[in-house]
Coordinates of C-alpha atoms in Angstrom, one line a residue:
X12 CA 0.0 0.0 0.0
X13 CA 1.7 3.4 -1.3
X14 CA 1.3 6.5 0.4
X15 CA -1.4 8.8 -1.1
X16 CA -2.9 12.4 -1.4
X17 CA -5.5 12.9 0.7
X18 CA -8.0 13.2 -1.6
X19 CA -7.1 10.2 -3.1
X20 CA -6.8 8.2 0.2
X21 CA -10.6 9.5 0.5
X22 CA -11.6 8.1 -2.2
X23 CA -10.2 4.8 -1.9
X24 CA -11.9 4.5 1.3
X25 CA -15.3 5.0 -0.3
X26 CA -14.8 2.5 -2.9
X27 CA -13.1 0.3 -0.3
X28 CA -16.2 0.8 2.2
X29 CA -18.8 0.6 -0.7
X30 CA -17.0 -2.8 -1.5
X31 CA -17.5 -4.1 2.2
X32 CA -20.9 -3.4 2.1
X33 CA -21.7 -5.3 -1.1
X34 CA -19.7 -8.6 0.6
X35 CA -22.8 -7.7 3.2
X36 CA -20.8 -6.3 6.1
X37 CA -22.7 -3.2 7.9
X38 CA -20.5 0.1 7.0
X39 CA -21.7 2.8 7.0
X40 CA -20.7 6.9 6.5
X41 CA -19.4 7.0 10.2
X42 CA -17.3 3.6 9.8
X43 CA -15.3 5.6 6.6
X44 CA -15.3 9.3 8.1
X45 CA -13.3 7.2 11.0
X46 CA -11.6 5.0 8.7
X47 CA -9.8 8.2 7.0
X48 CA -9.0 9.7 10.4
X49 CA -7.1 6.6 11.6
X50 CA -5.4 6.2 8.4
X51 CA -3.7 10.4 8.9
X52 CA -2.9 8.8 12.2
X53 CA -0.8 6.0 11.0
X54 CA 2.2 5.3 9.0
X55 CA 0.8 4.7 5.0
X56 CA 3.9 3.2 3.7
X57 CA 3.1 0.1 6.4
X58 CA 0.4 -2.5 5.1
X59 CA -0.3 -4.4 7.9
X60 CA -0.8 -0.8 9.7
X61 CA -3.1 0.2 7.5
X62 CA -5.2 -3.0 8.0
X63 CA -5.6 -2.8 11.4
X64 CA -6.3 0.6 11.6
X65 CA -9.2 0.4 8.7
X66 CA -10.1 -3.3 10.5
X67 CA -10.5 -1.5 14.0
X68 CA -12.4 1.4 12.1
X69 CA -14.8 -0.7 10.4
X70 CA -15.6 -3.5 11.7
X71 CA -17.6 -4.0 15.0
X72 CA -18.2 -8.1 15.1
X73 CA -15.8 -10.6 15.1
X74 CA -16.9 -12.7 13.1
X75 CA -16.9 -9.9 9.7
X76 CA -13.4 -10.0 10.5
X77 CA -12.7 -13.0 7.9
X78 CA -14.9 -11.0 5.1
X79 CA -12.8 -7.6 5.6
X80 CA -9.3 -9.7 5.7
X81 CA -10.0 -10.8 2.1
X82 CA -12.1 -7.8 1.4
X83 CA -8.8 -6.0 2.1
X84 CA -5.9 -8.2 0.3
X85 CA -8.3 -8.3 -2.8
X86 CA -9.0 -4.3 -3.0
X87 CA -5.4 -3.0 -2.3
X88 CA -3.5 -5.1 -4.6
X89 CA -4.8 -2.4 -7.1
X90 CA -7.0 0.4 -6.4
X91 CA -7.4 1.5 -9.6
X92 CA -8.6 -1.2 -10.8
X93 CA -11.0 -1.5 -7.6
X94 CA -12.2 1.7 -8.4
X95 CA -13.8 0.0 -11.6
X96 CA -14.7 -3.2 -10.1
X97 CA -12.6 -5.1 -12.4
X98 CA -10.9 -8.1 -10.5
X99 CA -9.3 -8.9 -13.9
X100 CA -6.8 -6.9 -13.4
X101 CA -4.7 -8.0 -10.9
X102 CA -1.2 -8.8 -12.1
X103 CA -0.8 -12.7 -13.3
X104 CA 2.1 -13.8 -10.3
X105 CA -0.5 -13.0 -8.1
X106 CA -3.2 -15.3 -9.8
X107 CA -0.6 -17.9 -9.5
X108 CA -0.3 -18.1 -6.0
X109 CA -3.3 -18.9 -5.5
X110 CA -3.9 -21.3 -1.9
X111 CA -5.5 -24.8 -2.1
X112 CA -8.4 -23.8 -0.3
X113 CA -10.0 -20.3 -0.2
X114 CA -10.7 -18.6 3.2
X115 CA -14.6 -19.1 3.7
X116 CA -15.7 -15.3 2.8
X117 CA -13.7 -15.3 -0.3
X118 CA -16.7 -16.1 -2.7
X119 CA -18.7 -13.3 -1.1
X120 CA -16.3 -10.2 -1.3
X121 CA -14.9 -12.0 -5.2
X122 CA -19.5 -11.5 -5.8
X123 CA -19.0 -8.3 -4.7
X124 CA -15.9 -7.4 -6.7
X125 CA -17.1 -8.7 -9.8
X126 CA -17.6 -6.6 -12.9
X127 CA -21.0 -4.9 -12.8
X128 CA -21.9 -5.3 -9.0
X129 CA -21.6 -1.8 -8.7
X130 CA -23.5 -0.4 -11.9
X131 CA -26.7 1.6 -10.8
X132 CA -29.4 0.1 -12.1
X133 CA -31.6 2.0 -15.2
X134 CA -34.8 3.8 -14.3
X135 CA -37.8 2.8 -16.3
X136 CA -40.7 4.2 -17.9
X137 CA -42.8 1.1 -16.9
X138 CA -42.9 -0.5 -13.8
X139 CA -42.1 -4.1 -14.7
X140 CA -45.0 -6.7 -14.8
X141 CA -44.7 -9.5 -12.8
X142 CA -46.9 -12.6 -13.3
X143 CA -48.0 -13.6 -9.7
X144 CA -49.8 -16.5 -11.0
X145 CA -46.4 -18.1 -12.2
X146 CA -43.9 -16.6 -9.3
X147 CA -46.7 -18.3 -6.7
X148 CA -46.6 -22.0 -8.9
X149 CA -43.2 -21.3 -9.0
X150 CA -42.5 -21.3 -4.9
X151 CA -45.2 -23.6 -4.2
X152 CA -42.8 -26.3 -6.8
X153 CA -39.7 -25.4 -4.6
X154 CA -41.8 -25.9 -1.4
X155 CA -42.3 -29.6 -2.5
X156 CA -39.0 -30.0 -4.5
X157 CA -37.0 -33.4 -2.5
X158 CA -33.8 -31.9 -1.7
X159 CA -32.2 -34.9 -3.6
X160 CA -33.4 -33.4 -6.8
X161 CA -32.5 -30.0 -6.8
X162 CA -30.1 -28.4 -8.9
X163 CA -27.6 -25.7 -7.6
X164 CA -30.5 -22.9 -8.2
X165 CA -33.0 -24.4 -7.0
X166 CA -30.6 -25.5 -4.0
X167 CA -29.1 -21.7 -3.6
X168 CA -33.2 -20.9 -3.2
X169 CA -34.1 -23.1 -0.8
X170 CA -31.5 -22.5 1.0
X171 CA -32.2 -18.6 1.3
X172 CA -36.1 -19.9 2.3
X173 CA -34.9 -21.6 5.3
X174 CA -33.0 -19.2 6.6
X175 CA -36.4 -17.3 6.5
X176 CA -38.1 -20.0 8.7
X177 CA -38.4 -19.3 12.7
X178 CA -38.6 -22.7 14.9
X179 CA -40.7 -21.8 18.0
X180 CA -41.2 -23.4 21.2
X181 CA -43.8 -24.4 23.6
X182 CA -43.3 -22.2 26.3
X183 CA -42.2 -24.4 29.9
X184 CA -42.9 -22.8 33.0
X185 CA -39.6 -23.3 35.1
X186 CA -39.6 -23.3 39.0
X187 CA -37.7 -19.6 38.9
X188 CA -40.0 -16.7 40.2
X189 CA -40.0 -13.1 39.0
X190 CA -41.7 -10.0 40.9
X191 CA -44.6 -9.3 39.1
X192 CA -47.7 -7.0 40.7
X193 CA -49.9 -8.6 38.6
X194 CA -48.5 -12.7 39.3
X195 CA -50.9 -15.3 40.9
X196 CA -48.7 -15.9 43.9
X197 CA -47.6 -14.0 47.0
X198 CA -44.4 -13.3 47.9
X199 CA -44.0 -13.3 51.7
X200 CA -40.5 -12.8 52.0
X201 CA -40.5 -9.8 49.8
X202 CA -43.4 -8.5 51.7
X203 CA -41.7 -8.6 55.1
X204 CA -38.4 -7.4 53.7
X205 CA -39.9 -4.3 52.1
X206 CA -42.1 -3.9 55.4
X207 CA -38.9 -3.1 57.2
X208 CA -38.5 -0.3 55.5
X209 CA -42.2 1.1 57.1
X210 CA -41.0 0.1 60.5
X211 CA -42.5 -3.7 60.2
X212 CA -45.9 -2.2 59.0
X213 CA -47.1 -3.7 55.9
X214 CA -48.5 -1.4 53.2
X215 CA -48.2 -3.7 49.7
X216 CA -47.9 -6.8 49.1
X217 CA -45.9 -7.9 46.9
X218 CA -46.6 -11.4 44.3
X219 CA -44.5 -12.9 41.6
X220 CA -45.2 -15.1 38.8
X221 CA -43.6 -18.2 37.4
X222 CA -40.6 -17.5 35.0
X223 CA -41.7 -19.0 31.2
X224 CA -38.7 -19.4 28.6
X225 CA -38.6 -22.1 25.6
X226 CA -37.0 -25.8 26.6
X227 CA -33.7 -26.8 25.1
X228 CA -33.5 -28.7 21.7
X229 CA -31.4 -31.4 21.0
X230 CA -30.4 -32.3 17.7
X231 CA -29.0 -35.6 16.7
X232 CA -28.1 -35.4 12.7
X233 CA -27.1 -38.1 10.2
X234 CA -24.3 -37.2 7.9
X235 CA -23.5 -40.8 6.2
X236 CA -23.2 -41.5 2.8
X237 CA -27.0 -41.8 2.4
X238 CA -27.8 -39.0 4.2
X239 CA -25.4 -36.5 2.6
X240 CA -27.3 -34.7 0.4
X241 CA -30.0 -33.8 2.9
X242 CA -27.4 -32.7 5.7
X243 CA -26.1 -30.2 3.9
X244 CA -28.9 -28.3 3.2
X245 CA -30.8 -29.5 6.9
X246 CA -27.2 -27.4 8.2
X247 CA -28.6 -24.3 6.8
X248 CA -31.8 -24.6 8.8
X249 CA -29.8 -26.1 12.0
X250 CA -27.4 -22.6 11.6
X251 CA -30.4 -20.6 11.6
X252 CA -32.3 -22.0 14.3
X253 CA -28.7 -22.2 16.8
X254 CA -28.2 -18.5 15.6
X255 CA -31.4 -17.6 16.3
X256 CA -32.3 -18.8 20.1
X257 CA -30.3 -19.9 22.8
X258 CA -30.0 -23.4 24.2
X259 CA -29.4 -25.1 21.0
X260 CA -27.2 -28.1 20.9
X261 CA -26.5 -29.8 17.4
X262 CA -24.7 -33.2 17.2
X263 CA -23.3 -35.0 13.8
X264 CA -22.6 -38.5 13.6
X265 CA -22.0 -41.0 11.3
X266 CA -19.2 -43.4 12.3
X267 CA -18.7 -41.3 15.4
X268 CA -20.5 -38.3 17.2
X269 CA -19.2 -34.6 16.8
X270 CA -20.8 -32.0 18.8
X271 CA -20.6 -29.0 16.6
X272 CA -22.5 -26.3 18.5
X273 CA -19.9 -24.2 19.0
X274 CA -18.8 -23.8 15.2
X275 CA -22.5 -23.1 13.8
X276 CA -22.8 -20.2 16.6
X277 CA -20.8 -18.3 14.1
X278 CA -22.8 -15.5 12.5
X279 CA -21.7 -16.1 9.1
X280 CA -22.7 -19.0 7.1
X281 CA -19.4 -19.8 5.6
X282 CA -17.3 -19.5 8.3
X283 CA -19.7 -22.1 10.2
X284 CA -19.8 -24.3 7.7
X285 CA -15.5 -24.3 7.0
X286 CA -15.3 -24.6 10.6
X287 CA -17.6 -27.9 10.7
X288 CA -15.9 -29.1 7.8
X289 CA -12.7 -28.8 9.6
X290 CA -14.5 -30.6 13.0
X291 CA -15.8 -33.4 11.5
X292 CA -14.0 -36.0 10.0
X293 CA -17.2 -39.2 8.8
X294 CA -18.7 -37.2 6.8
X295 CA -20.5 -39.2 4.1
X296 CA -18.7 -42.3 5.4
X297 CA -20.4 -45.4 6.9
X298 CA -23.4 -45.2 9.9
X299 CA -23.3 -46.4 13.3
X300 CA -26.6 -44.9 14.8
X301 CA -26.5 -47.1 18.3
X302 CA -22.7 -46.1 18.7
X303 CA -23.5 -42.8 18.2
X304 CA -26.1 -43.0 20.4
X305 CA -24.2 -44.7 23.0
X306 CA -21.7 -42.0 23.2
X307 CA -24.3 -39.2 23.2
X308 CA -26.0 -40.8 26.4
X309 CA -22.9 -41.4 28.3
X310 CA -20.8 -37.9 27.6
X311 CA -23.4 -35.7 27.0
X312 CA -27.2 -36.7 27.9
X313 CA -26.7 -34.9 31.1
X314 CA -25.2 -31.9 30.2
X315 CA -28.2 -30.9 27.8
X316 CA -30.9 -33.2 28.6
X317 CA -32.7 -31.0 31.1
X318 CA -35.4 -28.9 31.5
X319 CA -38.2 -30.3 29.3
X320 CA -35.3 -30.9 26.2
X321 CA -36.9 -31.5 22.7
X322 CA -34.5 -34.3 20.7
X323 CA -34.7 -34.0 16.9
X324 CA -32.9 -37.3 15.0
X325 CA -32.5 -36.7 11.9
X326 CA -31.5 -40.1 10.3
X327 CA -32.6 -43.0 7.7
X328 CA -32.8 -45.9 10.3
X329 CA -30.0 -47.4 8.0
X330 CA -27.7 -48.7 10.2
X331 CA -24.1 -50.7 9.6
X332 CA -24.1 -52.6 12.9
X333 CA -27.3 -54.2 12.2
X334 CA -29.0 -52.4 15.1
X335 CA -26.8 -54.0 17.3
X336 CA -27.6 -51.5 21.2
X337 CA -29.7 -49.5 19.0
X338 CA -33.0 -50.2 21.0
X339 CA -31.3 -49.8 24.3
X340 CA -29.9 -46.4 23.5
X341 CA -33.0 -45.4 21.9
X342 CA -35.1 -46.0 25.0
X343 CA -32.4 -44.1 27.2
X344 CA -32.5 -41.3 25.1
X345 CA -36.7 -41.0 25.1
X346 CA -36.5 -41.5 28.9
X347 CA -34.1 -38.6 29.3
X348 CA -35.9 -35.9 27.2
X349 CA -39.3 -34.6 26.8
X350 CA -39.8 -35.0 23.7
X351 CA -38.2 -37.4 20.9
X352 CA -38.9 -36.5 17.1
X353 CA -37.2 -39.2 14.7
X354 CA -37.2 -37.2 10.7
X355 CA -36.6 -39.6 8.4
X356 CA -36.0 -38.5 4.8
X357 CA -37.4 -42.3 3.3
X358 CA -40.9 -41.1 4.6
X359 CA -41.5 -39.2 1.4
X360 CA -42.5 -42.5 -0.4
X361 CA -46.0 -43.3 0.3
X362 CA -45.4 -47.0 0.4
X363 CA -42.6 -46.8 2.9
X364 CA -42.6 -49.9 5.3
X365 CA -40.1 -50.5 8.5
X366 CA -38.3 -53.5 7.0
X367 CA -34.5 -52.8 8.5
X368 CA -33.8 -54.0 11.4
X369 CA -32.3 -50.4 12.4
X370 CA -35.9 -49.0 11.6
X371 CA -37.7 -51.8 13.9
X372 CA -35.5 -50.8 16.6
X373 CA -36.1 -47.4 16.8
X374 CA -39.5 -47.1 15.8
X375 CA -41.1 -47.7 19.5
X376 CA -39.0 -45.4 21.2
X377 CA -40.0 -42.2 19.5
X378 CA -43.1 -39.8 19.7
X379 CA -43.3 -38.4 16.5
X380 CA -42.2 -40.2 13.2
X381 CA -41.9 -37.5 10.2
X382 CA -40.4 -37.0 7.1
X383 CA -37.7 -34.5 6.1
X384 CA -37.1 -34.0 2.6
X385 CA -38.0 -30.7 1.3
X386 CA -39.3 -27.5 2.6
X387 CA -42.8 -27.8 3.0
X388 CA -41.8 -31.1 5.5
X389 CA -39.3 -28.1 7.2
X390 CA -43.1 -26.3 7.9
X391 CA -44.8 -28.7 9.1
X392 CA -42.1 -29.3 12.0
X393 CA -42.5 -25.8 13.0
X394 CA -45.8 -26.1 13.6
X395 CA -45.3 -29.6 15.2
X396 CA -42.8 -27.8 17.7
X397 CA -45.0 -24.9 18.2
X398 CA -48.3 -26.5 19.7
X399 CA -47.6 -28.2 23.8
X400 CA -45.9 -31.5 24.1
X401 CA -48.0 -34.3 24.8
X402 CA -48.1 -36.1 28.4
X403 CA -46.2 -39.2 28.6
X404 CA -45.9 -41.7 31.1
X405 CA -42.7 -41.5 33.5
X406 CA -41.0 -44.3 35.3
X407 CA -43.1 -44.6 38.0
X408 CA -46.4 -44.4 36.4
X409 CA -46.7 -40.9 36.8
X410 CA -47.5 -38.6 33.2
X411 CA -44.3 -36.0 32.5
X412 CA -44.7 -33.0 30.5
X413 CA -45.5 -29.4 30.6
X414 CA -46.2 -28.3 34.3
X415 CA -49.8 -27.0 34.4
X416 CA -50.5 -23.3 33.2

């Protein structure tokens, strides 16, 4: 990066800032009024000042900071030529150094520095006419699209659908209390605590109310060979859902169990996804559902089995082992949760019958049996989730569930 006039050093930080907005980062006209103050502050002739100084200036997340890092080697190999939104014209020994793997926001700031990204779009004299007939045919066909079938449009669509869709919860009422003047139950110990302050007279009395927040959810998803297809899309809707409530625990298996909560917290996409890819090492190898299931009940089932949990498996029932513990781990896991929801992509042929012995196994030790194939199946879920859980007996005899409202 060469030193420049000011006024050029201005206008390099528009077009760089205009650039990080099109890779969807959120800068604004304060982000590059204090980007050009910290680069008079700084020593121009030093790159990797100038990067941290524009990185500190623009950028308030951490996870935008892989999306500026690229934003920021691609733009000031060449401003000129960033200027004009040409990425063809970045000299040829740097196209040959190229790494085996892009960093995971590469394809979103090389969208945004494409030719044309930045042409204003033409008014009209006409409004353009849009045939709702055919654009409502045309998202009811995606709605029931398999997932198998799509192509890499109709994929890209579906994909920007479920990140759309909100999973709610059932509302549990916990044993916490808050103060509420308006709760159902009296709070004595307040009372008498805030009567001190009257000299032990009591003028209010205070009440509270049961605290209501949504139970954890589980999820226990197939990535084998058969499965493949359908986990990488179902990820999409398993980001969303971890990204967008709290509580969320998400488990791939296939010949053995990863818990990968902690890489789809990430905000973007790609970085979630290049972090999972990096975390799990089966996937679209063989299955072993009852080992998996083995090792989820004895590391983790009491860490986030609590509270009312809701377990989504997401699997075929096609197992390698031949079943083998399958039916024992299946009936600890429904007698740890609340609420066990098996989504098996095979349902979506109406002459499905249980004829694997992986399938037999499982079957009585679930609640809900559903398919999962495409996104009208994604829908219905929601709106399984959303009404109350059902009673079921416990142990003793005794019906668990929901604690009366």
């Amino acid at each position: 990066m060469q030193p420049e006039t000011p006024s050029r050093l201005a206008a390099n930080v528009m077009h760089f800032a205009r650039l990080l907005r099109r890779a969807g980062l959120p800068v604004g006209p304060a982000e590059s009024i204090a980007a050009q103050d910290a680069l008079t502050r700084i020593d121009l002739g030093s790159r990797t000042q100038a990067r941290i100084a524009l990185r500190a200036a623009m950028i308030h997340r951490h996870e935008h900071q892989p999306v500026f890092d690229a934003a920021f080697a691609l733009f000031w190999r060449d401003p000129a030529a960033a200027g004009q939104s040409n990425a063809g014209a970045l000299p040829d020994a740097q196209k040959e150094t190229r790494p085996e793997r892009p960093p995971p926001a590469a394809r979103r700031v090389a969208e945004a520095f494409a030719p044309g990204s930045n042409k204003p779009r033409q008014p009209r004299d006409e409004p353009p006419r849009i045939d709702m007939t055919l654009t409502v045919s045309e998202q009811e066909r995606l709605r029931q699209m398999d997932f198998e079938s799509m192509g890499a449009d109709d994929i890209a669509r579906a994909k920007q659908e479920i990140r759309r869709l909100v999973l709610p919860l059932d509302l549990r009422r916990t044993r916490r209390t808050r103060a509420d003047q308006n709760g159902s139950t009296t709070d004595l110990r307040r009372t008498i605590r805030s009567s001190l302050r009257q000299g032990g007279e009591i003028v209010t009395i205070a009440r509270s109310s049961r605290v209501t927040r949504p139970p954890p959810l589980v999820v226990l998803c197939d990535i084998s060979g058969s499965m493949a297809r359908y986990a990488q899309i179902l990820l999409h809707f398993l980001h969303a859902v971890t990204n967008d409530r709290d509580r969320v625990h998400v488990f791939l298996f296939g010949t053995r169990l990863s818990n990968v909560t902690r890489q789809l917290r990430a905000r973007d996409p790609e970085v979630a996804f290049q972090m999972v890819a990096h975390a799990v090492p089966d996937w679209s190898g063989g299955t072993r559902i009852g080992e998996a299931l083995a090792s989820f009940n004895r590391l983790w089932a009491k860490r986030v089995l609590g509270q009312g949990a809701v377990v989504l498996l997401i699997t075929d029932g096609l197992d390698r082992d031949g079943a083998h513990g399958l039916a024992e781990n299946m009936d600890r896991l429904h007698r740890s949760c609340t609420r066990l929801i098996w989504l098996n992509p095979l349902l979506r042929w109406s002459g499905f019958e249980p004829k694997s012995q992986g399938i037999r196994a499982m079957l009585p030790h679930v609640d809900e049996f559903r398919p999962v194939h495409n996104l009208a199946s994604l829908r219905g879920l929601i709106d399984l989730l959303s009404r109350p859980a059902p009673m079921k007996p416990g142990p003793a005899g005794r019906f668990e569930g929901a604690l009366p409202r």
